[in-house]
PDB file of C-alpha atoms in Angstrom:
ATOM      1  CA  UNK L   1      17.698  -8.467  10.231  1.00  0.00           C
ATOM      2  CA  UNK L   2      16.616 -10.990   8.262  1.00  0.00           C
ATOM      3  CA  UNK L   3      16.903 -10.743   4.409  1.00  0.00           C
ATOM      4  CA  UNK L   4      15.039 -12.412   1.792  1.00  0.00           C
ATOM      5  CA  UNK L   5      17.212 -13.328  -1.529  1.00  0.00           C
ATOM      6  CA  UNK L   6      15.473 -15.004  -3.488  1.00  0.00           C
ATOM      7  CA  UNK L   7      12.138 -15.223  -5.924  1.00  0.00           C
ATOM      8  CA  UNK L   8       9.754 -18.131  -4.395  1.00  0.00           C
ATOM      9  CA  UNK L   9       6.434 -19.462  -4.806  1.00  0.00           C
ATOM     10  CA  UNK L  10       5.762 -19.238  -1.621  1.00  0.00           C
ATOM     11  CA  UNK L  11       1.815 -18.257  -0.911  1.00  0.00           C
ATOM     12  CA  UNK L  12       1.104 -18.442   2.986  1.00  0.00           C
ATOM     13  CA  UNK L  13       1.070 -15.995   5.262  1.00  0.00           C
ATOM     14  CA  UNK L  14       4.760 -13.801   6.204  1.00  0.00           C
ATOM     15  CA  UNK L  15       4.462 -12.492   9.891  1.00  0.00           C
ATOM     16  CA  UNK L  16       7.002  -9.981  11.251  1.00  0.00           C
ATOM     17  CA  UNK L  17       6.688  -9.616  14.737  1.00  0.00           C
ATOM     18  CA  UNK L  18       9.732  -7.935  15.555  1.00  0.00           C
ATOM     19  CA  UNK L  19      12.791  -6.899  14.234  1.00  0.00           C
ATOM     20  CA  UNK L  20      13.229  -5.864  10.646  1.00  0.00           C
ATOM     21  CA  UNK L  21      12.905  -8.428   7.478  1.00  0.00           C
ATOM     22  CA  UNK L  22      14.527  -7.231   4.562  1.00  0.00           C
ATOM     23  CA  UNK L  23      13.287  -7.754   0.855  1.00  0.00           C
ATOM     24  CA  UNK L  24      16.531  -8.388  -1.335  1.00  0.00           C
ATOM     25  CA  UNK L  25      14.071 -10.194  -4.305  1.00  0.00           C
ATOM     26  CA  UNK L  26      11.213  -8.377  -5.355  1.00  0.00           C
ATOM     27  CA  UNK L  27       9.646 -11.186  -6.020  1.00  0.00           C
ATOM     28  CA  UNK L  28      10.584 -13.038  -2.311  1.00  0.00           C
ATOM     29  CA  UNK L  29       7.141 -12.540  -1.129  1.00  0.00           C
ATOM     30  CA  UNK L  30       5.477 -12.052  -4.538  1.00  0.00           C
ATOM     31  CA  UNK L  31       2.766 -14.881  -3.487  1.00  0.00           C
ATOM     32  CA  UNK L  32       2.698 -13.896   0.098  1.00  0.00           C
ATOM     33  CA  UNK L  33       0.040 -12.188   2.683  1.00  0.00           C
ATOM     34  CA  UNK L  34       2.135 -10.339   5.017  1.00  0.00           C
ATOM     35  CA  UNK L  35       1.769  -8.786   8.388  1.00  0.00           C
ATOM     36  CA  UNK L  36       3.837  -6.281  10.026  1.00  0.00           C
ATOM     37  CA  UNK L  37       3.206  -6.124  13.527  1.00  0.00           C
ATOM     38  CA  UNK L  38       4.202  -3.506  16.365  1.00  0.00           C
ATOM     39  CA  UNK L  39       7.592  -3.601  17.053  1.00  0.00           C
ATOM     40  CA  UNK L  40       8.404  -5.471  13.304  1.00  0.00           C
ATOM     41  CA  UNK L  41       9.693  -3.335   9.998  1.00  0.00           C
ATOM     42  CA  UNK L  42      10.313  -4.162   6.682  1.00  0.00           C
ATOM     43  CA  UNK L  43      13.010  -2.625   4.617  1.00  0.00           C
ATOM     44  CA  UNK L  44      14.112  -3.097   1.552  1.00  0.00           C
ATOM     45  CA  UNK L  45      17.513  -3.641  -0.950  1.00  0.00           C
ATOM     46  CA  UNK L  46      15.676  -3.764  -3.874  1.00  0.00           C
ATOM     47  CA  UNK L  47      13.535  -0.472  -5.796  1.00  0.00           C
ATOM     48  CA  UNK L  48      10.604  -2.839  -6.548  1.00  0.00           C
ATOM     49  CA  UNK L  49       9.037  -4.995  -4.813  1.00  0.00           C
ATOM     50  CA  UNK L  50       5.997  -7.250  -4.807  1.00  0.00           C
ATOM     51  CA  UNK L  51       3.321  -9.279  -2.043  1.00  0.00           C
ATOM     52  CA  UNK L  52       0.089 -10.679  -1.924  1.00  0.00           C
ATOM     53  CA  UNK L  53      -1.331  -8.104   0.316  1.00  0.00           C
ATOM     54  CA  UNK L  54       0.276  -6.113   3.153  1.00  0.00           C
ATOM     55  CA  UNK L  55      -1.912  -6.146   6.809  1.00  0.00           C
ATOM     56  CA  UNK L  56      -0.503  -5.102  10.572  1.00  0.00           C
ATOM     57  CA  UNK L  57       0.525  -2.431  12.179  1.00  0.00           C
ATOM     58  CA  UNK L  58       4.658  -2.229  12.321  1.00  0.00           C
ATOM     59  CA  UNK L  59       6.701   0.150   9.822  1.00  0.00           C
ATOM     60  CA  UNK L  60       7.245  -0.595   6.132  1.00  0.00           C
ATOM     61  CA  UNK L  61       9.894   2.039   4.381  1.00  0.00           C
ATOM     62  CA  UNK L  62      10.125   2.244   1.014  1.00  0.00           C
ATOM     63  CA  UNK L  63      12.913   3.520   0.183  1.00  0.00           C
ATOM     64  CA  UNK L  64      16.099   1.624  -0.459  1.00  0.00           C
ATOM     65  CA  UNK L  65      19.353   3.429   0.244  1.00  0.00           C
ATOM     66  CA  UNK L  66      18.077   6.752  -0.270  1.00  0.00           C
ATOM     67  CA  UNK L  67      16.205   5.401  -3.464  1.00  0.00           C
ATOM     68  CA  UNK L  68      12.525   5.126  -3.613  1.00  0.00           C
ATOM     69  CA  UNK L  69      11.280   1.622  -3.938  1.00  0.00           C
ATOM     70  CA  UNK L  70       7.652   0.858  -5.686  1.00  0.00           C
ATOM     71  CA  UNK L  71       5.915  -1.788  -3.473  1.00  0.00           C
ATOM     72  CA  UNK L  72       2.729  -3.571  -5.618  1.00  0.00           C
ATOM     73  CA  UNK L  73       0.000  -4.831  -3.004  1.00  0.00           C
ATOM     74  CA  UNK L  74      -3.035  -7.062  -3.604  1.00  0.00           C
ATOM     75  CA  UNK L  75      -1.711  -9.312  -6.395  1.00  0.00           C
ATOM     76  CA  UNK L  76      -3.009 -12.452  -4.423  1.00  0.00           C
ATOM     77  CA  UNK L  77      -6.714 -10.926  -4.082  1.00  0.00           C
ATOM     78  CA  UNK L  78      -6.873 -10.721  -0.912  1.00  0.00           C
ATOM     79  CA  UNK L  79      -8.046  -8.219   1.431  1.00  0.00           C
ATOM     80  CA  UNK L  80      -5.821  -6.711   4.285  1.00  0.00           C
ATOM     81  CA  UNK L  81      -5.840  -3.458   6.080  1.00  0.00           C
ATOM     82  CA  UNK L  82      -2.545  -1.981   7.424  1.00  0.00           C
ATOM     83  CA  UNK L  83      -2.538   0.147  10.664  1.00  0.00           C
ATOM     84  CA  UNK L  84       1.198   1.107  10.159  1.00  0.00           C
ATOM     85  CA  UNK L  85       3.088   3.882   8.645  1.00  0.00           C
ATOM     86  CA  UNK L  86       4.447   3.310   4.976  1.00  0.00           C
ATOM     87  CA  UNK L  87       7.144   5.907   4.739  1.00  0.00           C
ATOM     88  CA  UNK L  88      10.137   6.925   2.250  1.00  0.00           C
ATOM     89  CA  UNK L  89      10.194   8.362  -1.280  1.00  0.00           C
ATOM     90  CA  UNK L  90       8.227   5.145  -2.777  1.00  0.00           C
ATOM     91  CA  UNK L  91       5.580   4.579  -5.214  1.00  0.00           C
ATOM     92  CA  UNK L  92       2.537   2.310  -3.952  1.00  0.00           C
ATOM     93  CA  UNK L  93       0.278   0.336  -6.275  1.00  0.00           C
ATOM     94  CA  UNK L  94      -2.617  -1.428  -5.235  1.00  0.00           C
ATOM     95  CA  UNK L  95      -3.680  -4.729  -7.698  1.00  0.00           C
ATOM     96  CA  UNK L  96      -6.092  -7.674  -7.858  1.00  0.00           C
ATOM     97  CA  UNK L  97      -9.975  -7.867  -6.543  1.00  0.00           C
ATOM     98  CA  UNK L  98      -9.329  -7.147  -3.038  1.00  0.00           C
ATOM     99  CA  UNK L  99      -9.389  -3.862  -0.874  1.00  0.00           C
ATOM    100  CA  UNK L 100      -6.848  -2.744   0.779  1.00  0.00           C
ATOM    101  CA  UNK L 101      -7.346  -0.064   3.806  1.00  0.00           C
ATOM    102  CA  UNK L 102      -5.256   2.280   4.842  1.00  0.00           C
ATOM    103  CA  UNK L 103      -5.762   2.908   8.761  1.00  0.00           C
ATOM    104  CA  UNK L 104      -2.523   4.880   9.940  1.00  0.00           C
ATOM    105  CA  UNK L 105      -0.657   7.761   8.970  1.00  0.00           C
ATOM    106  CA  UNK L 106       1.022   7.432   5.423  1.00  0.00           C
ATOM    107  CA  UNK L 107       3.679   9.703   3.847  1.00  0.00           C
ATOM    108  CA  UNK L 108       5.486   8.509   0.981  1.00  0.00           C
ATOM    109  CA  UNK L 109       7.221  10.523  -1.494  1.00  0.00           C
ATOM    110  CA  UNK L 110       6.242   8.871  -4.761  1.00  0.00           C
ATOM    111  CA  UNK L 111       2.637   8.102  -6.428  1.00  0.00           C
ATOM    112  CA  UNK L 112      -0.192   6.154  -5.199  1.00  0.00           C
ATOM    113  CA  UNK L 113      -2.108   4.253  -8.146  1.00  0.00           C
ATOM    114  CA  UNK L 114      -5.089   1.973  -7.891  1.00  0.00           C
ATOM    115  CA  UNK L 115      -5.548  -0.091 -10.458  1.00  0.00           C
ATOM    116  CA  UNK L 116      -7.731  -3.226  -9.576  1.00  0.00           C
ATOM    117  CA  UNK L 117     -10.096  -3.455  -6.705  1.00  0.00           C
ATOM    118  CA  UNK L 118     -10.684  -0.836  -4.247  1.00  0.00           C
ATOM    119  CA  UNK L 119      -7.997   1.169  -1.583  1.00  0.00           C
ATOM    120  CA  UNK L 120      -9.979   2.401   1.350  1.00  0.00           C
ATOM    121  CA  UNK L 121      -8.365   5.143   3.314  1.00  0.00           C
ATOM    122  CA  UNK L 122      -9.662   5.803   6.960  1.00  0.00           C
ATOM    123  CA  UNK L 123      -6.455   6.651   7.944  1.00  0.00           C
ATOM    124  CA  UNK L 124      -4.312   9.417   6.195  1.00  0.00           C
ATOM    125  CA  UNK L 125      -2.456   8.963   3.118  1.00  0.00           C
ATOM    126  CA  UNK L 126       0.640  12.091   1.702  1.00  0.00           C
ATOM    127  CA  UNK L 127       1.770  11.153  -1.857  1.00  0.00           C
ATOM    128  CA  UNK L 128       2.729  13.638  -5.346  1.00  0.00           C
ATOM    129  CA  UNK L 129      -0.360  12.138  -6.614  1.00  0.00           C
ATOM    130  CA  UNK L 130      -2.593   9.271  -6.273  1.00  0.00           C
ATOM    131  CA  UNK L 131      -4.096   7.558  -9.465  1.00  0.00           C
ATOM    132  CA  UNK L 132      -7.337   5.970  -9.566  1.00  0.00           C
ATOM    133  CA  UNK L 133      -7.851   3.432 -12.971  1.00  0.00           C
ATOM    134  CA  UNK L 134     -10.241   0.743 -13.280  1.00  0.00           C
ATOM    135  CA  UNK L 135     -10.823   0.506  -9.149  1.00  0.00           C
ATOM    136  CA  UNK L 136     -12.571   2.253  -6.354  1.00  0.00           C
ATOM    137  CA  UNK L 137     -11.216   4.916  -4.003  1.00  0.00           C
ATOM    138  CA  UNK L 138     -12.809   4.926  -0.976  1.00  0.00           C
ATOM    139  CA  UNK L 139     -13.069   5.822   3.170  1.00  0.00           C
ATOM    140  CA  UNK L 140     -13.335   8.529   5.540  1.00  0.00           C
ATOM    141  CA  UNK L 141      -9.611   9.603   5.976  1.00  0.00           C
ATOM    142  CA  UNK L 142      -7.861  12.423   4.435  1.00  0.00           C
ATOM    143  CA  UNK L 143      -5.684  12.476   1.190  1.00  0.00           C
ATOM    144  CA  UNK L 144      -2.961  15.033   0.931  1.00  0.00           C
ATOM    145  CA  UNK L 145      -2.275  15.181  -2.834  1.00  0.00           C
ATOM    146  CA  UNK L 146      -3.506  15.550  -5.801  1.00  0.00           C
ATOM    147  CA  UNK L 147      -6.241  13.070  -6.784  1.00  0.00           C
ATOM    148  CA  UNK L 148      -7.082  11.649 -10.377  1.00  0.00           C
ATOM    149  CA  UNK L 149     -10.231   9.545 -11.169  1.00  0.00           C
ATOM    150  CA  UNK L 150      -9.948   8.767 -14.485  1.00  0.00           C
ATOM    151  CA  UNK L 151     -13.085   7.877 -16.575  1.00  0.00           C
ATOM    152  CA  UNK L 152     -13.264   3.829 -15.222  1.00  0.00           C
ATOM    153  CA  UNK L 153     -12.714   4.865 -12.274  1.00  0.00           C
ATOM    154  CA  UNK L 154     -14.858   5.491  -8.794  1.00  0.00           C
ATOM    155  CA  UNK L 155     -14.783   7.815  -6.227  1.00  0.00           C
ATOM    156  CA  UNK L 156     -16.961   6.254  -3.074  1.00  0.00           C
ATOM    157  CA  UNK L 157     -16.599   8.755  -0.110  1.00  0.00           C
ATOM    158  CA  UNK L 158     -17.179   7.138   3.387  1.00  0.00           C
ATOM    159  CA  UNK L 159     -17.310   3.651   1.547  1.00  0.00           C
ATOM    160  CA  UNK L 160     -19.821   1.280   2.837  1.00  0.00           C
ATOM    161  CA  UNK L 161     -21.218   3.956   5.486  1.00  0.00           C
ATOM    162  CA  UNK L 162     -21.800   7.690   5.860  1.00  0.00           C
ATOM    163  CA  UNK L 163     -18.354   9.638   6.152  1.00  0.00           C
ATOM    164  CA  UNK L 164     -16.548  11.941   4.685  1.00  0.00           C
ATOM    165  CA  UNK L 165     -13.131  11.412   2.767  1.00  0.00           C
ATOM    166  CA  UNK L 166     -11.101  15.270   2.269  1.00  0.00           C
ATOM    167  CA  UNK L 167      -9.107  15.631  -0.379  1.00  0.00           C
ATOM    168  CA  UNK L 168      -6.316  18.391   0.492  1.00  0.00           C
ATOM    169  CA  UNK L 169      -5.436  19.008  -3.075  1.00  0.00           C
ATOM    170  CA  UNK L 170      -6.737  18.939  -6.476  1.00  0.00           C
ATOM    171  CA  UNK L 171      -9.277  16.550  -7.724  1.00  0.00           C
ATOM    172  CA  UNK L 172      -9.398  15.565 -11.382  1.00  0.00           C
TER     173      UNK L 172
END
């Protein structure tokens, strides 16, 4: 395991191709694009966390010692689709102009909020509730939770091509 200690300015791209890197800064990566590939995790020791944008398909858990951990994506702009499984009892919020698309199976047991850009789920996504404010929500996947779009928000179902995205809960 490797862990990452310190706050850096650091803004190239992070690649985790096996093993597990472990965020002990929130702010380690702050600057960063990373990638998670097969056979590569990332853990954390902190309950907040930040990166440029988060892409690949290994595991990211948020949760830090039995706490939940609330991991910001997107801050660099940048668009990035993850494959993988986020996991735990985490928050996720999605920031900047890019997208960010969700392509695997997600279950985490905290809150999903979109505030900047657009999240794109093709994939599956399990949270209490998932906020949409000032951004798009879009894809052809399946959210289990309750949905809110509130009034500068957008709901774009199938994004850029026919599809259909199922809500399995309440839409507001």
């Amino acid at each position: 395991t490797l862990t990452l200690n310190l706050a850096n300015g650091f803004t190239g791209k992070t690649t985790i191709n096996g093993g597990r890197e472990m965020v002990g800064d929130g702010a380690a990566l702050a600057g960063s694009s990373v990638t998670v590939n097969a056979g590569g995790g990332l853990t954390f020791a902190v309950n907040a966390a930040t990166m440029g944008n988060l892409a690949g398909s290994g595991s990211v858990s948020l949760n830090n010692g039995g706490s939940p951990v609330s991991l910001t994506v997107g801050g660099n702009h940048s668009s990035a689709t993850y494959a993988g499984n986020l996991s735990g009892p985490g928050n996720l919020i999605k920031t900047g102009a890019g997208s960010f698309t969700l392509t695997g199976s997600s279950v985490i047991g905290g809150t999903a909020t979109i505030s900047n850009g657009m999240l794109t789920v093709n994939g599956s996504l399990s949270s209490s509730a998932l906020a949409v404010r000032g951004s798009i929500l879009s894809g052809r996947g399946t959210i289990n939770g309750p949905v809110s779009v509130e009034t500068d928000g957008t709901l774009w179902p199938g994004g850029a091509g026919d599809g259909q995205l199922t809500i399995n809960n309440s839409l507001n």
